[in-house]
């Protein structure tokens, strides 16, 4: 359980997340993921990183139960900072990051894949931000990198999800494959990228980040300010508790 790194092929680092039962990461898990991604990118032998997960789905966001156990704001601050670090680690990784997504990709999962360089998804993958149903805000910055602006708003306000096929139609998912073929398809794309010159691919990553029209770090941090406001006002706890009752019923 946790975050592990392996080398399935020349120039490829595979970072795998495994936090049963649904890959809802605790605060420490986000920091572990950030460290693993940054370490993989710093390795001069790495030319591409594949981010994948074990279990039922790719990522279910933050650990809501950890939030509920904290009577203060420590868990909230930790989760916000941890997510910020993990999302930034994907974006700032010195080499391209390919996300291999299966099952559900929710909340913080959108932050990860929205900052990835390429996405390969299984045909059962779904993507969404159920934040408003959980008393939270954030990652609209990253959803906007996956779907057009008005669709992003509709998905955000309704907490609905989009399928891998829909995202593929919008051009944000590279390939959609059967679940059994997901890992091999993601590794195949990574292997193709890893054939490039190691120094040149790092220059390419830095150059592409440098021409991004939106500063994803600044815009996500702006969103997080409203998350704090929602919590300080008490509305976040009220909605989060109602969501918990639905889970238990």
Short mmCIF file of C-alpha atoms in Angstrom, two decimals:
data_model
loop_
_atom_site.label_atom_id
_atom_site.label_comp_id
_atom_site.label_asym_id
_atom_site.label_seq_id
_atom_site.Cartn_x
_atom_site.Cartn_y
_atom_site.Cartn_z
CA UNK A 1 0.00 0.00 0.00
CA UNK A 2 1.22 3.52 -0.79
CA UNK A 3 3.24 4.89 -3.71
CA UNK A 4 5.84 2.80 -5.49
CA UNK A 5 8.20 3.35 -8.41
CA UNK A 6 9.46 0.73 -10.85
CA UNK A 7 11.32 0.64 -14.19
CA UNK A 8 9.33 -1.43 -16.70
CA UNK A 9 11.38 -0.33 -19.69
CA UNK A 10 14.42 1.67 -20.77
CA UNK A 11 13.94 5.34 -19.90
CA UNK A 12 10.54 4.74 -18.29
CA UNK A 13 9.60 5.20 -14.63
CA UNK A 14 6.27 3.74 -13.54
CA UNK A 15 4.80 5.47 -10.47
CA UNK A 16 1.94 3.44 -9.02
CA UNK A 17 -0.59 4.57 -6.41
CA UNK A 18 -2.27 2.00 -4.17
CA UNK A 19 -4.42 3.23 -1.28
CA UNK A 20 -7.29 0.73 -0.84
CA UNK A 21 -10.18 0.63 -1.11
CA UNK A 22 -10.71 3.52 -3.56
CA UNK A 23 -7.43 5.43 -3.76
CA UNK A 24 -8.73 8.34 -1.71
CA UNK A 25 -5.38 9.69 -0.59
CA UNK A 26 -4.58 10.85 2.94
CA UNK A 27 -2.48 13.96 3.40
CA UNK A 28 0.76 11.99 3.59
CA UNK A 29 -0.19 10.09 0.44
CA UNK A 30 -0.28 13.26 -1.64
CA UNK A 31 3.17 14.22 -0.42
CA UNK A 32 4.49 10.71 -1.12
CA UNK A 33 3.14 10.92 -4.65
CA UNK A 34 4.71 14.35 -5.19
CA UNK A 35 8.07 13.08 -3.95
CA UNK A 36 7.93 10.01 -6.19
CA UNK A 37 7.10 12.04 -9.29
CA UNK A 38 9.81 14.62 -8.64
CA UNK A 39 12.37 11.93 -7.91
CA UNK A 40 11.50 10.05 -11.09
CA UNK A 41 11.78 13.21 -13.16
CA UNK A 42 15.16 14.12 -11.67
CA UNK A 43 16.67 10.75 -12.57
CA UNK A 44 18.85 11.43 -15.64
CA UNK A 45 17.98 7.99 -16.98
CA UNK A 46 14.25 8.75 -17.08
CA UNK A 47 12.71 10.11 -20.27
CA UNK A 48 9.04 9.50 -19.50
CA UNK A 49 6.96 8.80 -16.38
CA UNK A 50 3.79 6.72 -16.36
CA UNK A 51 1.39 7.47 -13.50
CA UNK A 52 -0.93 4.57 -12.78
CA UNK A 53 -2.97 3.08 -9.94
CA UNK A 54 -4.03 -0.26 -8.57
CA UNK A 55 -7.49 -1.20 -7.36
CA UNK A 56 -11.01 -0.20 -8.30
CA UNK A 57 -10.22 3.20 -9.76
CA UNK A 58 -7.45 5.64 -10.57
CA UNK A 59 -8.18 8.19 -7.85
CA UNK A 60 -11.11 9.21 -5.64
CA UNK A 61 -9.61 12.46 -4.39
CA UNK A 62 -8.84 13.28 -0.78
CA UNK A 63 -9.61 11.05 2.18
CA UNK A 64 -12.90 12.52 3.49
CA UNK A 65 -12.75 10.32 6.59
CA UNK A 66 -9.43 11.90 7.55
CA UNK A 67 -11.15 15.29 7.30
CA UNK A 68 -14.00 14.19 9.54
CA UNK A 69 -11.63 12.96 12.23
CA UNK A 70 -10.02 16.39 12.54
CA UNK A 71 -11.93 18.86 14.71
CA UNK A 72 -9.82 21.75 13.45
CA UNK A 73 -8.46 22.74 10.05
CA UNK A 74 -5.21 20.77 10.07
CA UNK A 75 -6.43 18.03 7.74
CA UNK A 76 -7.93 20.57 5.36
CA UNK A 77 -4.72 22.61 5.20
CA UNK A 78 -2.68 19.43 4.82
CA UNK A 79 -4.88 18.11 2.02
CA UNK A 80 -4.84 21.42 0.17
CA UNK A 81 -1.07 21.71 0.41
CA UNK A 82 -0.56 18.04 -0.42
CA UNK A 83 -2.79 18.23 -3.49
CA UNK A 84 -1.05 21.39 -4.60
CA UNK A 85 2.33 19.66 -4.33
CA UNK A 86 1.19 16.51 -6.14
CA UNK A 87 -0.50 18.39 -8.98
CA UNK A 88 2.56 20.63 -9.35
CA UNK A 89 4.86 17.60 -9.33
CA UNK A 90 3.02 16.20 -12.36
CA UNK A 91 3.15 19.51 -14.19
CA UNK A 92 6.74 20.32 -13.24
CA UNK A 93 8.12 16.81 -13.74
CA UNK A 94 11.24 17.28 -15.85
CA UNK A 95 10.02 14.73 -18.40
CA UNK A 96 6.57 14.02 -19.90
CA UNK A 97 4.03 12.27 -17.68
CA UNK A 98 1.54 9.79 -19.15
CA UNK A 99 -1.48 9.08 -16.95
CA UNK A 100 -2.98 5.58 -17.20
CA UNK A 101 -6.56 5.96 -15.99
CA UNK A 102 -9.04 3.23 -15.15
CA UNK A 103 -12.37 3.24 -13.34
CA UNK A 104 -13.13 6.48 -11.54
CA UNK A 105 -10.98 9.61 -11.74
CA UNK A 106 -12.55 12.09 -9.34
CA UNK A 107 -11.61 15.24 -7.45
CA UNK A 108 -7.87 15.16 -6.91
CA UNK A 109 -7.60 12.64 -9.72
CA UNK A 110 -8.66 15.38 -12.13
CA UNK A 111 -5.88 17.57 -10.76
CA UNK A 112 -3.37 14.85 -11.56
CA UNK A 113 -4.51 13.95 -15.08
CA UNK A 114 -5.32 17.54 -15.98
CA UNK A 115 -1.66 18.37 -15.43
CA UNK A 116 -0.35 15.26 -17.20
CA UNK A 117 1.18 15.49 -20.66
CA UNK A 118 -0.91 12.66 -22.10
CA UNK A 119 -3.73 10.40 -20.95
CA UNK A 120 -4.44 6.81 -21.87
CA UNK A 121 -7.73 5.54 -20.43
CA UNK A 122 -9.59 2.27 -20.15
CA UNK A 123 -13.06 2.11 -21.64
CA UNK A 124 -14.60 2.01 -18.15
CA UNK A 125 -12.92 5.24 -17.02
CA UNK A 126 -15.02 8.21 -15.89
CA UNK A 127 -13.82 11.71 -15.04
CA UNK A 128 -15.47 14.29 -12.81
CA UNK A 129 -15.44 16.77 -9.94
CA UNK A 130 -18.05 15.86 -7.30
CA UNK A 131 -16.61 18.63 -5.12
CA UNK A 132 -19.87 20.53 -4.58
CA UNK A 133 -21.48 17.34 -3.26
CA UNK A 134 -18.64 16.95 -0.76
CA UNK A 135 -18.45 20.48 0.58
CA UNK A 136 -15.33 21.30 -1.39
CA UNK A 137 -14.11 23.38 -4.31
CA UNK A 138 -11.12 23.19 -6.62
CA UNK A 139 -9.55 21.55 -9.69
CA UNK A 140 -11.78 23.40 -12.16
CA UNK A 141 -8.40 24.65 -13.40
CA UNK A 142 -7.51 21.11 -14.38
CA UNK A 143 -10.92 20.02 -15.68
CA UNK A 144 -10.76 23.00 -18.03
CA UNK A 145 -7.67 21.39 -19.58
CA UNK A 146 -9.71 18.28 -20.40
CA UNK A 147 -12.99 19.65 -21.77
CA UNK A 148 -14.25 22.91 -23.32
CA UNK A 149 -15.11 25.79 -21.01
CA UNK A 150 -18.90 25.50 -20.99
CA UNK A 151 -18.83 21.74 -20.57
CA UNK A 152 -16.40 22.18 -17.68
CA UNK A 153 -18.85 24.55 -15.98
CA UNK A 154 -21.81 22.22 -16.49
CA UNK A 155 -19.88 19.21 -15.16
CA UNK A 156 -18.62 21.24 -12.19
CA UNK A 157 -22.03 22.64 -11.20
CA UNK A 158 -23.84 19.30 -11.57
CA UNK A 159 -21.07 16.99 -10.26
CA UNK A 160 -21.65 14.79 -13.29
CA UNK A 161 -18.89 12.75 -14.91
CA UNK A 162 -17.64 12.37 -18.48
CA UNK A 163 -16.56 9.08 -20.01
CA UNK A 164 -13.19 8.28 -21.48
CA UNK A 165 -14.82 8.13 -24.91
CA UNK A 166 -16.22 11.65 -24.46
CA UNK A 167 -12.82 13.01 -23.46
CA UNK A 168 -11.25 11.23 -26.40
CA UNK A 169 -13.72 13.02 -28.67
CA UNK A 170 -12.59 16.33 -27.17
CA UNK A 171 -8.96 15.40 -27.86
CA UNK A 172 -7.76 15.24 -24.26
CA UNK A 173 -7.43 11.44 -24.06
CA UNK A 174 -4.84 9.93 -26.38
CA UNK A 175 -6.30 6.43 -26.55
CA UNK A 176 -9.20 4.47 -25.06
CA UNK A 177 -8.51 0.77 -24.65
CA UNK A 178 -10.02 -2.24 -22.87
CA UNK A 179 -9.07 -2.27 -19.21
CA UNK A 180 -6.88 -5.34 -19.60
CA UNK A 181 -4.77 -3.45 -22.17
CA UNK A 182 -4.45 -0.16 -20.26
CA UNK A 183 -1.04 -0.61 -18.71
CA UNK A 184 0.54 -1.93 -21.92
CA UNK A 185 -0.98 0.90 -23.98
CA UNK A 186 0.33 3.55 -21.58
CA UNK A 187 3.76 1.95 -21.52
CA UNK A 188 3.79 1.77 -25.32
CA UNK A 189 3.23 5.53 -25.55
CA UNK A 190 5.88 6.11 -22.90
CA UNK A 191 8.32 3.89 -24.79
CA UNK A 192 7.78 5.93 -27.95
CA UNK A 193 8.48 9.15 -26.04
CA UNK A 194 11.49 7.57 -24.33
CA UNK A 195 13.14 7.00 -27.72
CA UNK A 196 13.79 10.75 -27.95
CA UNK A 197 17.03 12.30 -26.79
CA UNK A 198 16.91 12.65 -23.00
CA UNK A 199 18.23 16.22 -22.91
CA UNK A 200 16.00 17.36 -25.76
CA UNK A 201 12.82 15.88 -24.25
CA UNK A 202 13.48 17.83 -21.04
CA UNK A 203 13.92 21.02 -23.02
CA UNK A 204 10.67 20.25 -24.84
CA UNK A 205 8.77 19.78 -21.56
CA UNK A 206 10.09 23.08 -20.19
CA UNK A 207 9.30 24.88 -23.43
CA UNK A 208 5.72 23.60 -23.63
CA UNK A 209 5.06 24.51 -20.01
CA UNK A 210 6.47 27.94 -20.70
CA UNK A 211 3.93 28.69 -23.43
CA UNK A 212 0.87 27.48 -21.47
CA UNK A 213 -1.87 30.14 -21.67
CA UNK A 214 -2.90 29.54 -18.04
CA UNK A 215 -0.63 29.38 -15.00
CA UNK A 216 -2.10 26.24 -13.49
CA UNK A 217 -0.31 26.69 -10.18
CA UNK A 218 -1.60 30.22 -9.61
CA UNK A 219 -5.15 29.50 -10.80
CA UNK A 220 -5.47 26.37 -8.64
CA UNK A 221 -4.15 28.26 -5.62
CA UNK A 222 -6.80 30.92 -6.28
CA UNK A 223 -9.49 28.21 -6.22
CA UNK A 224 -8.16 26.88 -2.93
CA UNK A 225 -8.87 30.23 -1.29
CA UNK A 226 -12.59 29.62 -1.84
CA UNK A 227 -12.23 26.15 -0.36
CA UNK A 228 -10.97 27.77 2.86
CA UNK A 229 -13.86 30.26 2.79
CA UNK A 230 -16.38 27.43 2.41
CA UNK A 231 -14.88 25.68 5.42
CA UNK A 232 -14.64 28.77 7.59
CA UNK A 233 -18.26 29.65 6.84
CA UNK A 234 -19.44 26.21 7.98
CA UNK A 235 -21.14 25.32 4.70
CA UNK A 236 -18.44 22.81 3.76
CA UNK A 237 -18.90 20.79 6.94
CA UNK A 238 -22.68 20.83 6.54
CA UNK A 239 -22.52 19.53 2.97
CA UNK A 240 -19.73 17.06 3.79
CA UNK A 241 -21.74 15.62 6.70
CA UNK A 242 -24.80 15.25 4.48
CA UNK A 243 -22.67 13.43 1.92
CA UNK A 244 -21.46 11.12 4.69
CA UNK A 245 -25.03 10.31 5.71
CA UNK A 246 -25.84 9.35 2.12
CA UNK A 247 -22.80 7.06 2.10
CA UNK A 248 -23.89 5.35 5.32
CA UNK A 249 -27.57 4.97 4.35
#
